XYZ file of C-alpha atoms in Angstrom:
715
model
C -90.531 27.225 -35.322
C -91.364 30.323 -34.776
C -90.093 34.050 -36.568
C -91.078 37.237 -35.548
C -92.167 39.883 -37.893
C -88.452 40.336 -38.818
C -87.202 36.939 -39.720
C -85.600 36.293 -36.724
C -85.818 33.352 -34.072
C -87.707 34.001 -30.833
C -85.005 35.083 -28.192
C -86.647 32.579 -25.511
C -86.635 29.609 -27.706
C -82.539 30.227 -28.679
C -82.054 30.340 -25.022
C -83.751 27.324 -24.562
C -82.120 25.632 -27.549
C -78.375 27.043 -26.303
C -79.315 25.000 -22.703
C -80.297 22.067 -24.389
C -77.229 21.998 -26.444
C -75.094 22.646 -23.078
C -76.439 19.495 -21.428
C -75.787 17.254 -24.438
C -72.001 18.542 -24.272
C -72.034 18.125 -20.212
C -72.830 14.487 -20.790
C -70.499 13.784 -23.777
C -67.936 15.486 -21.349
C -68.948 12.931 -18.481
C -68.812 9.834 -20.339
C -65.415 11.214 -21.779
C -64.490 11.496 -18.086
C -66.273 8.073 -17.074
C -64.497 6.247 -19.763
C -61.090 7.492 -18.913
C -61.254 6.724 -15.009
C -63.093 3.514 -15.701
C -60.989 2.381 -18.423
C -57.763 4.192 -18.876
C -56.457 5.839 -15.767
C -53.770 3.169 -14.233
C -54.976 4.103 -10.691
C -57.875 2.860 -8.430
C -60.883 5.000 -8.055
C -63.133 4.306 -6.017
C -66.762 6.424 -4.789
C -67.904 5.497 -1.555
C -71.196 6.701 0.136
C -70.738 7.398 3.678
C -74.314 6.388 5.691
C -74.945 6.270 9.120
C -72.958 3.601 11.210
C -70.610 4.543 9.935
C -70.518 2.419 7.017
C -69.248 2.866 3.536
C -71.018 1.825 0.017
C -69.204 1.291 -3.006
C -71.277 3.741 -5.714
C -68.485 3.539 -8.542
C -65.325 1.343 -8.914
C -63.287 1.769 -12.002
C -61.802 -1.223 -13.719
C -58.192 -1.073 -12.170
C -60.469 -0.606 -8.586
C -61.912 -4.030 -9.384
C -58.873 -5.680 -10.269
C -56.664 -4.953 -7.816
C -59.202 -5.391 -4.981
C -60.209 -8.835 -6.672
C -63.725 -6.913 -6.611
C -66.510 -8.126 -9.225
C -69.062 -5.926 -10.128
C -71.552 -7.092 -7.994
C -69.823 -5.543 -5.074
C -71.053 -2.125 -6.437
C -73.605 -1.367 -4.400
C -72.619 -2.768 -1.449
C -70.676 -1.832 1.587
C -66.824 -2.490 2.447
C -67.820 -4.521 5.496
C -70.041 -7.082 2.941
C -67.377 -7.059 0.619
C -63.689 -7.398 2.103
C -62.191 -9.662 4.566
C -62.265 -8.494 8.124
C -58.814 -7.555 8.375
C -58.250 -5.792 5.007
C -61.676 -3.789 5.954
C -60.258 -2.837 9.477
C -57.097 -1.950 7.696
C -59.005 0.468 5.410
C -61.573 1.498 8.150
C -59.188 3.425 10.070
C -58.764 6.163 7.004
C -62.160 6.628 6.394
C -62.811 7.355 9.852
C -60.151 9.743 10.058
C -61.688 11.588 6.746
C -65.141 11.887 8.860
C -63.602 12.656 12.045
C -61.114 15.606 10.276
C -63.252 16.768 7.192
C -59.824 17.023 5.429
C -58.495 14.734 2.988
C -56.130 11.256 4.220
C -53.284 9.359 2.957
C -52.440 6.241 3.899
C -50.178 3.839 2.721
C -50.319 -0.338 2.912
C -49.303 -3.317 1.102
C -51.945 -5.579 -0.654
C -51.940 -8.467 -2.911
C -51.642 -7.841 -6.560
C -53.236 -9.735 -9.336
C -50.453 -11.451 -10.064
C -50.062 -13.099 -6.371
C -47.166 -10.799 -5.917
C -47.028 -8.284 -2.528
C -47.180 -4.505 -2.897
C -47.366 -1.403 -1.786
C -50.193 1.169 -2.455
C -50.769 4.864 -1.374
C -54.171 5.990 -0.977
C -56.020 9.224 -0.883
C -59.307 9.921 0.567
C -61.084 13.079 -0.421
C -64.084 13.607 1.184
C -67.295 15.253 -1.113
C -69.725 17.562 0.866
C -73.053 18.560 0.330
C -73.991 22.246 0.652
C -74.542 21.969 4.577
C -71.091 21.027 4.920
C -72.017 17.610 5.481
C -69.330 14.404 3.733
C -71.749 12.428 1.798
C -68.964 10.711 -0.514
C -65.705 9.923 -0.169
C -63.578 9.367 -3.495
C -60.775 7.414 -2.735
C -57.683 7.052 -5.923
C -55.216 4.143 -4.944
C -51.807 3.913 -6.776
C -49.319 1.398 -6.789
C -46.401 2.871 -5.207
C -44.640 -0.565 -4.981
C -41.449 0.786 -7.255
C -41.137 3.971 -5.507
C -41.220 2.578 -2.087
C -38.337 -0.329 -3.108
C -36.274 2.701 -4.267
C -37.148 4.853 -1.690
C -36.476 2.082 1.048
C -32.957 1.205 -0.881
C -32.414 5.063 -0.514
C -33.129 4.650 3.015
C -30.883 1.475 3.651
C -27.928 2.859 1.279
C -28.252 6.211 3.902
C -28.305 4.377 6.680
C -25.533 2.362 5.737
C -23.510 5.294 5.430
C -24.330 6.965 8.623
C -23.492 3.391 10.017
C -20.183 3.672 9.031
C -19.582 7.461 9.427
C -21.254 7.420 13.021
C -19.734 4.206 14.355
C -16.240 5.038 12.559
C -12.978 5.267 15.431
C -11.957 7.995 13.400
C -13.450 11.605 13.329
C -15.089 12.240 10.134
C -16.165 15.862 9.306
C -18.139 16.703 6.891
C -17.160 19.975 5.259
C -18.044 22.746 2.391
C -15.128 23.772 -0.045
C -15.001 26.809 2.000
C -13.896 24.507 4.858
C -17.569 25.115 7.100
C -18.148 22.172 8.768
C -21.590 20.796 8.325
C -21.761 17.393 10.636
C -19.500 15.619 12.281
C -19.328 11.933 13.874
C -19.323 10.709 17.692
C -15.364 9.837 17.251
C -14.756 13.935 15.708
C -16.619 15.237 18.950
C -14.829 13.191 21.265
C -11.409 14.374 19.221
C -12.001 17.715 19.036
C -13.841 17.870 22.297
C -16.895 19.907 20.579
C -20.734 18.955 20.421
C -22.518 18.415 17.413
C -23.744 21.820 17.784
C -20.660 23.757 18.802
C -18.481 22.396 15.826
C -21.233 22.973 13.387
C -21.111 26.799 14.134
C -17.237 26.493 12.886
C -14.998 26.272 10.386
C -12.289 23.229 10.242
C -9.032 25.734 9.782
C -10.254 26.446 13.538
C -9.267 23.812 14.902
C -5.820 23.807 13.585
C -2.693 25.695 15.066
C -1.338 28.736 12.936
C 1.742 26.756 11.913
C -0.428 23.862 10.716
C -3.002 26.049 8.374
C -1.083 26.403 5.320
C 0.047 22.614 5.187
C -3.330 21.802 5.608
C -4.968 24.513 2.952
C -2.680 22.808 0.431
C -3.943 19.029 0.655
C -7.524 20.222 0.942
C -7.319 22.155 -1.857
C -5.244 19.568 -3.938
C -8.281 16.947 -3.071
C -11.184 19.530 -3.943
C -9.765 20.354 -7.137
C -8.015 17.240 -8.118
C -10.651 14.428 -6.704
C -7.738 12.508 -5.456
C -8.063 11.743 -1.333
C -4.983 13.362 0.355
C -3.333 12.500 3.361
C -1.166 14.113 6.138
C 0.378 12.035 8.793
C 1.431 14.996 11.382
C -1.398 17.323 11.296
C -1.815 18.998 14.722
C -5.672 19.561 16.179
C -6.034 21.676 18.789
C -8.717 20.383 21.568
C -11.326 22.200 22.984
C -9.500 22.592 26.408
C -6.781 23.976 24.175
C -3.991 21.360 24.214
C -2.592 19.883 20.675
C -3.012 16.340 19.453
C -0.919 15.101 16.387
C -3.506 13.643 14.081
C -3.303 11.967 11.066
C -5.542 13.092 8.504
C -7.134 11.890 5.057
C -9.395 14.229 3.022
C -11.587 12.184 0.795
C -13.556 14.425 -1.901
C -17.558 14.433 -1.577
C -18.658 14.093 -5.417
C -22.148 14.271 -6.269
C -23.296 13.913 -10.338
C -19.815 14.610 -10.910
C -19.339 17.333 -9.153
C -16.968 17.899 -6.035
C -19.442 19.980 -3.128
C -17.135 19.240 -0.375
C -14.960 16.702 1.592
C -14.416 14.710 4.483
C -11.781 15.011 6.294
C -11.107 11.942 8.740
C -9.158 12.414 11.503
C -7.062 10.037 13.968
C -5.436 10.543 17.025
C -1.837 9.516 16.624
C -0.422 11.290 19.735
C 0.792 8.553 21.609
C 2.274 7.157 18.582
C 3.893 9.960 17.468
C 5.325 10.509 21.256
C 6.700 6.959 21.006
C 8.129 7.360 17.618
C 9.940 10.491 18.967
C 11.022 8.526 21.876
C 12.459 5.820 19.467
C 13.923 8.425 17.208
C 15.593 9.850 20.774
C 16.731 6.825 21.439
C 18.281 5.981 18.171
C 19.777 8.948 17.604
C 21.132 9.822 20.892
C 23.474 8.234 23.427
C 22.079 7.283 26.275
C 24.414 8.003 29.018
C 24.964 11.634 27.959
C 22.239 12.522 26.590
C 24.451 14.105 23.256
C 23.919 12.693 19.987
C 25.653 9.737 18.752
C 27.217 8.005 15.330
C 24.161 7.372 13.758
C 22.986 11.045 13.978
C 26.889 11.962 13.546
C 26.640 10.149 9.854
C 23.304 11.708 9.246
C 24.365 15.478 9.870
C 27.290 14.953 8.245
C 25.558 13.860 4.932
C 23.113 16.957 5.358
C 26.049 18.843 5.730
C 28.071 17.892 2.989
C 25.087 18.363 0.536
C 24.375 22.210 2.027
C 27.871 23.083 1.752
C 28.460 21.471 -1.645
C 25.550 23.632 -3.222
C 27.174 26.974 -1.283
C 30.949 26.210 -1.393
C 30.935 26.089 2.272
C 33.551 24.818 4.776
C 32.961 22.811 8.137
C 34.995 21.139 10.491
C 35.061 17.741 12.145
C 36.619 16.983 15.479
C 37.493 14.111 16.926
C 38.442 14.452 20.702
C 39.822 11.304 22.793
C 40.379 11.471 26.564
C 43.845 11.240 27.742
C 44.514 8.424 29.738
C 40.785 7.733 30.754
C 41.293 3.895 30.359
C 43.562 3.598 33.500
C 40.973 6.252 35.090
C 37.925 3.969 34.379
C 39.992 0.717 35.227
C 41.108 2.576 38.727
C 38.168 3.833 39.908
C 35.644 1.711 38.513
C 33.184 2.155 35.681
C 30.501 4.063 37.372
C 32.771 6.330 38.441
C 34.333 6.669 34.782
C 30.596 7.038 33.437
C 30.246 10.008 35.499
C 33.279 11.989 34.418
C 31.802 10.973 31.060
C 28.667 12.811 31.888
C 30.394 15.941 33.285
C 32.810 15.720 30.299
C 29.599 15.747 27.895
C 28.007 18.919 30.103
C 31.333 21.089 29.580
C 31.296 20.020 25.400
C 28.062 21.227 25.557
C 28.743 24.703 26.772
C 29.548 25.064 23.031
C 26.627 23.998 21.515
C 24.762 26.373 18.640
C 23.556 26.475 15.549
C 26.464 26.039 14.485
C 28.687 23.821 16.481
C 26.803 20.347 17.658
C 28.698 17.784 20.091
C 28.302 14.080 19.921
C 29.485 10.791 21.490
C 30.811 7.957 19.751
C 31.061 5.595 22.445
C 33.644 5.424 25.475
C 35.477 7.958 25.621
C 35.260 9.140 22.040
C 33.335 12.460 21.515
C 33.266 14.631 18.065
C 32.196 18.069 17.250
C 30.594 19.409 13.772
C 31.672 22.920 13.533
C 30.278 24.953 10.511
C 32.728 27.918 9.773
C 36.381 28.022 8.161
C 39.171 26.755 9.413
C 39.862 29.684 11.536
C 36.875 29.210 13.561
C 37.751 25.358 13.990
C 41.123 26.421 15.475
C 39.639 28.950 17.895
C 36.819 26.047 19.078
C 39.711 23.276 19.547
C 41.684 25.889 21.646
C 38.486 27.072 23.713
C 37.827 23.027 24.330
C 41.474 22.656 25.435
C 41.022 25.819 27.635
C 37.807 23.936 29.165
C 39.706 21.141 30.270
C 42.269 23.011 32.143
C 39.661 23.079 35.217
C 39.885 19.721 37.300
C 36.849 17.283 37.504
C 35.515 16.562 40.833
C 34.131 12.972 41.782
C 33.072 12.449 45.584
C 35.160 14.945 46.579
C 38.302 13.800 45.107
C 39.739 16.030 42.247
C 40.982 14.484 38.482
C 42.721 16.255 35.737
C 41.853 15.046 32.106
C 43.165 16.674 29.138
C 41.794 15.892 25.579
C 43.607 15.096 22.168
C 42.112 16.530 19.319
C 41.985 15.815 15.286
C 40.584 18.056 12.899
C 39.457 17.436 9.456
C 38.050 20.315 7.111
C 35.244 19.599 4.677
C 36.067 19.506 1.519
C 39.735 19.666 1.499
C 40.331 16.183 3.676
C 37.487 14.460 2.271
C 34.076 14.958 0.511
C 32.337 11.791 2.011
C 31.171 11.660 5.559
C 33.667 8.149 6.046
C 36.599 9.825 4.671
C 36.111 13.162 6.725
C 35.956 10.675 9.914
C 38.770 8.608 8.958
C 41.161 11.636 8.373
C 39.944 13.224 11.534
C 40.937 10.156 13.208
C 44.594 9.904 11.893
C 45.051 13.489 13.071
C 43.774 12.437 16.213
C 46.075 9.060 16.318
C 49.052 11.518 15.362
C 48.670 13.490 18.496
C 48.473 10.645 20.803
C 51.504 9.819 18.638
C 53.524 13.155 19.995
C 52.356 13.561 23.435
C 48.780 13.953 23.831
C 46.825 16.898 24.771
C 46.834 19.417 22.092
C 44.844 19.601 19.015
C 45.951 18.971 14.730
C 44.901 19.021 11.840
C 45.034 16.770 8.888
C 47.763 16.419 6.700
C 48.108 13.773 3.550
C 51.437 12.431 5.018
C 49.352 10.977 8.381
C 47.234 8.853 5.745
C 50.333 6.735 4.476
C 51.597 6.609 8.167
C 48.127 5.091 9.960
C 47.878 3.112 6.738
C 51.404 1.597 7.760
C 49.869 1.186 11.377
C 46.931 -0.758 9.728
C 48.909 -2.902 7.727
C 51.421 -3.516 10.638
C 48.658 -4.790 12.942
C 47.437 -7.163 10.283
C 50.633 -8.979 9.754
C 51.359 -8.693 13.563
C 48.336 -10.941 14.547
C 49.599 -13.516 12.049
C 53.418 -13.722 13.121
C 53.077 -15.984 15.777
C 51.294 -18.480 13.645
C 53.854 -17.873 10.980
C 56.781 -18.314 13.495
C 58.296 -14.780 12.652
C 59.185 -13.992 16.275
C 62.769 -14.683 17.691
C 64.656 -13.794 20.757
C 68.105 -11.771 20.821
C 70.166 -11.358 23.730
C 72.613 -8.958 25.225
C 75.106 -10.192 27.793
C 74.695 -8.505 31.046
C 78.540 -8.188 31.895
C 80.507 -8.476 35.321
C 81.950 -4.846 35.846
C 84.622 -6.143 37.924
C 85.342 -9.782 36.348
C 84.201 -8.800 32.767
C 82.494 -12.203 32.866
C 78.984 -13.340 31.431
C 76.367 -15.367 33.347
C 73.596 -13.805 32.457
C 71.426 -12.368 29.668
C 68.555 -10.351 28.747
C 66.350 -11.414 25.605
C 65.464 -8.481 23.679
C 61.975 -9.512 21.340
C 62.415 -9.042 17.713
C 60.295 -9.205 14.590
C 61.272 -10.437 11.396
C 57.917 -10.615 9.209
C 58.274 -12.613 5.532
C 56.479 -9.595 4.248
C 57.786 -6.497 5.374
C 61.332 -7.436 6.516
C 62.880 -6.719 10.177
C 60.442 -4.418 12.080
C 61.618 -2.746 14.865
C 60.440 -2.847 18.384
C 59.763 0.725 18.638
C 57.054 0.334 16.261
C 55.602 -3.191 17.055
C 55.802 -3.213 20.956
C 53.068 -0.207 21.637
C 50.993 -1.816 18.618
C 51.198 -5.215 20.536
C 50.341 -3.561 23.883
C 47.317 -1.825 22.362
C 45.804 -4.579 20.630
C 46.480 -7.115 23.544
C 48.424 -9.560 21.243
C 51.260 -8.105 23.817
C 49.655 -11.293 26.289
C 50.172 -14.459 23.801
C 53.614 -13.077 22.547
C 54.530 -12.474 25.979
C 53.872 -16.138 26.929
C 55.808 -17.261 23.632
C 58.458 -15.289 25.081
C 58.360 -17.103 28.529
C 58.390 -20.500 27.354
C 61.028 -19.782 24.131
C 63.263 -18.419 27.115
C 62.752 -21.124 29.642
C 63.734 -23.676 26.687
C 66.940 -21.312 25.481
C 67.680 -22.124 29.530
C 67.651 -25.689 29.232
C 69.150 -26.016 26.297
C 72.552 -23.821 27.762
C 72.457 -25.589 30.963
C 72.503 -29.147 29.333
C 75.375 -27.618 27.210
C 77.816 -26.082 30.256
C 78.403 -27.410 33.744
C 76.843 -24.317 35.154
C 73.422 -22.233 34.235
C 72.761 -18.988 32.758
C 70.331 -16.399 33.642
C 67.722 -15.022 31.217
C 66.029 -11.955 31.686
C 62.759 -11.351 30.126
C 60.349 -8.008 29.929
C 56.826 -8.684 31.179
C 54.713 -5.771 30.120
C 51.922 -4.429 32.584
C 49.241 -5.902 30.230
C 50.480 -9.202 31.198
C 51.740 -8.897 34.394
C 47.918 -8.288 35.464
C 46.877 -11.482 33.454
C 45.550 -13.622 35.862
C 47.194 -16.798 34.528
C 50.620 -15.323 34.326
C 51.868 -17.080 38.009
C 50.545 -20.464 36.361
C 52.141 -19.748 32.644
C 55.721 -19.244 33.938
C 55.372 -22.205 36.600
C 54.179 -24.480 33.565
C 57.085 -23.636 31.451
C 59.617 -23.920 34.024
C 58.360 -27.413 34.850
C 57.924 -28.219 31.430
C 61.977 -27.443 30.550
C 62.926 -28.686 34.093
C 65.201 -25.421 35.043
C 66.386 -23.991 37.711
C 63.629 -20.969 38.573
C 66.051 -18.431 39.720
C 67.705 -18.865 35.948
C 64.714 -17.027 34.593
C 64.963 -13.379 35.798
C 61.324 -11.582 35.571
C 61.994 -7.348 34.754
C 58.878 -5.433 35.654
C 58.437 -1.658 35.242
C 57.571 0.674 37.745
C 54.618 1.389 36.072
C 53.021 -2.455 36.264
C 53.626 -1.936 39.872
C 51.725 0.784 41.033
C 48.069 -1.019 42.368
C 50.014 -2.288 45.232
C 47.143 -4.339 46.076
C 47.330 -6.432 42.729
C 51.180 -6.373 42.466
C 51.956 -7.637 45.932
C 50.192 -11.356 45.664
C 51.305 -11.483 42.459
C 55.469 -10.614 42.931
C 54.622 -12.992 46.104
C 53.806 -16.012 44.063
C 56.459 -15.353 41.653
C 58.868 -15.614 44.409
C 57.617 -18.735 46.017
C 58.201 -20.156 42.255
C 61.790 -18.908 42.623
C 62.226 -17.109 39.771
C 64.379 -13.862 40.184
C 62.752 -10.535 40.124
C 64.354 -7.332 39.035
C 62.521 -3.588 38.717
C 63.528 -2.509 34.960
C 63.989 1.526 34.437
C 64.399 1.974 38.034
C 64.003 5.696 39.280
C 61.776 6.874 36.080
C 58.624 6.116 38.315
C 56.782 7.858 41.430
C 57.344 5.441 44.121
C 60.562 4.040 43.747
C 62.048 3.606 47.225
C 58.372 2.424 48.184
C 58.641 -0.467 45.741
C 61.757 -2.274 47.015
C 60.722 -1.920 50.625
C 56.969 -3.473 50.368
C 57.966 -6.287 47.316
C 60.517 -8.957 47.321
C 62.890 -7.263 44.498
C 66.200 -9.002 43.380
C 67.711 -6.913 41.330
C 67.429 -3.187 40.323
C 68.279 -2.154 36.788
C 69.872 1.382 36.259
C 67.749 3.256 33.560
C 70.132 4.488 30.713
C 68.745 8.227 30.850
C 70.481 8.527 33.860
C 73.377 6.327 32.741
C 74.162 8.380 29.492
C 75.086 11.772 31.261
C 76.400 10.271 34.242
C 79.970 11.885 33.351
C 78.445 15.434 32.389
C 75.567 15.850 34.924
C 76.291 15.881 38.274
C 72.506 15.412 39.210
C 72.484 11.960 37.223
C 75.605 11.008 38.633
C 74.279 11.452 42.233
C 70.968 9.984 41.580
C 72.887 6.899 39.931
C 75.494 6.967 43.039
C 72.434 6.855 44.894
C 70.782 4.047 43.713
C 73.529 1.736 43.475
C 74.476 2.369 47.307
C 70.830 1.789 48.194
C 70.929 -1.050 46.259
C 74.215 -2.437 48.044
C 72.742 -1.727 51.514
C 69.818 -3.464 50.909
C 71.884 -6.304 49.459
C 70.431 -6.000 46.041
C 72.092 -6.349 42.319
C 72.632 -3.550 40.687
C 72.712 -3.669 36.868
C 72.937 -0.495 34.804
C 71.806 -0.117 30.989
C 72.750 1.711 27.872
C 76.510 1.640 28.478
C 78.359 2.549 25.506
C 81.234 4.776 26.507
C 84.445 3.273 28.485
C 84.262 6.452 31.177
C 80.551 5.304 32.148
C 82.070 2.007 32.836
C 84.374 2.933 34.956
C 82.643 5.638 36.837
C 80.004 2.726 37.424
C 82.396 0.127 38.719
C 83.890 2.721 41.160
C 80.634 3.156 42.807
C 80.008 -0.804 42.992
C 77.456 -1.280 40.285
C 77.620 -4.723 39.866
C 76.734 -5.342 36.298
C 75.980 -3.153 32.994
C 74.803 -3.953 29.587
C 74.949 -1.815 26.205
C 76.862 -1.190 23.192
C 80.058 -0.923 24.800
C 80.085 -4.476 25.335
C 77.748 -5.998 22.857
C 74.934 -5.430 20.627
C 72.164 -7.849 21.026
C 73.013 -10.962 19.509
C 71.180 -14.402 18.373
C 71.766 -17.498 20.492
C 73.707 -19.239 17.758
C 76.704 -16.564 18.273
C 75.932 -16.396 22.159
C 76.434 -20.389 21.903
C 79.670 -19.997 19.579
C 81.169 -17.201 22.274
C 80.073 -19.271 25.380
C 80.853 -22.810 24.819
C 83.684 -22.612 22.562
C 86.365 -22.253 25.319
C 86.075 -22.400 28.889
C 82.583 -22.075 28.916
C 82.633 -18.513 30.128
C 82.218 -15.345 27.987
C 85.110 -12.625 29.178
C 84.505 -9.005 28.125
C 87.171 -6.659 28.654
């Protein structure tokens, strides 16, 4: 070692020592790097020399590279073509040639077989190493095992494709929206439903697709979903199509949750416009009358319940008007049901004139209508009066004019009922009272009506069982020959002695029997009983006793009336002329039906009389057309025959008319001797009434008739 005169090392020698030291360090670093690459790096490292051809010769391969590539150390110094199978070589060669052509690093993936025998995925990065002339002399290849990453990535791709398949092929529209409602994506069904393309709709907020009145409802559902994380649903949210019309949709809002955070929502829409329209049609049919279009009974019950709830809270009142058309059944039967339906439609149109937020009109069936009026008693009175005035105008049908009047019963909430059933019941009872008192007016419900109607209901129940219980009996009122005082005929009068209720007045049960149709079987019983009585009395004496029976208008039009009478006559083998059939003028208004019935009765040989003669509309026409034997003068004329000149003149005219036509005349309701004397002087043949006798039982008749001389004489 050389030192200078001051004892320091020569600078040149010092510099050379430093260089040598650096070389030693570099070699050490190289060995460390080599050792790391060869022994510790998990990737496969290949250093390839580029030769003409091009050919690629192995200069360096680390341990992992040898292992995974299935190479031995003898491969070092050989070319890839010499070492690798042809198919493997051809796959890798493409990557190396691409590096040469682009002078850039190249990354490619391929599948290879690992030492454990399993197939896996590898990713290789080929990096060129250039000399000072920018020529690629070497290529460094680093290959890593990406099997797990590839499997995970493929799994994610498959999951995304499944999700996309669910969304893209969903028949419901699916909109992916942000928390602010901005549309990010929409599937094909959503595009079709909204009428917008994916590009068009992605620029919009979902709120832009909703009508103004539905936005708040949707916002509440959307906010509830995005705050609670629970899906929400609406069955009737409307969406505006791009062409401007509304679609009724079913909407489901499902939260989008990523890493436990709600980042948006899926809005799933289904077009239910057709179902909604069908549902509306069904609902309309369920709550509307098919003939008139008015609300029906079901709608009335619903509205009553709603009105009760509402008015209970605010202590309000409302009225229920029950309306029935007077004599509509007669009009319907006369003109036919089609014409009757047209009248019902016209009535509905008139009543609907008063429909407003406080008045709703209903048709309950037949000629029954109801009106729900929200207001007080005074307003209900005014409305009822207006309805009556409305019907003062006639109805026109086939150029014919008809007049129809309504009867109206009214119940008030809460005084007349606190539930729908009671309000309807009491309005009907008020209506019943109107019908009983002459019709064509209105009346409010009163508490005492309840007992009256309850009595009617109870009476009907017992009346239906009366025949089976043999509770009916016939009483007989003598018809006296005014000149001689002799009796050879009686009028049979029906009486009902109920075992539970006692003796029931005919004025109470006869109209009820007419209304319920029970008058037909009861009338058949009267026919049979009268014929049996004629037979019994004929066997007791040497001459026959005539019995007159009343035939109701409803029974008179029964197809089997003549057959029923004929069967009873033959059953008891009586002389037909001893049975007298009394028919009111009201039963003979349809001459087309009446004429053949009377003709058939006449052919049987029975006696035919017109009861209450003079009270009808075509009395003279009846005796001209029909085979009548007897005229019965109504007691309304006889009652005032002494004091009223007009009644006296009418009575005298009827008697003279009957005599001139060869008809027998019987006057009803004789109660005073002066009446009997007047009728006898006018040549009236017979009379009956309390002056002579009240109706008596068959036993009393037999006692008086057959106790002596086989005849009754009343002076």
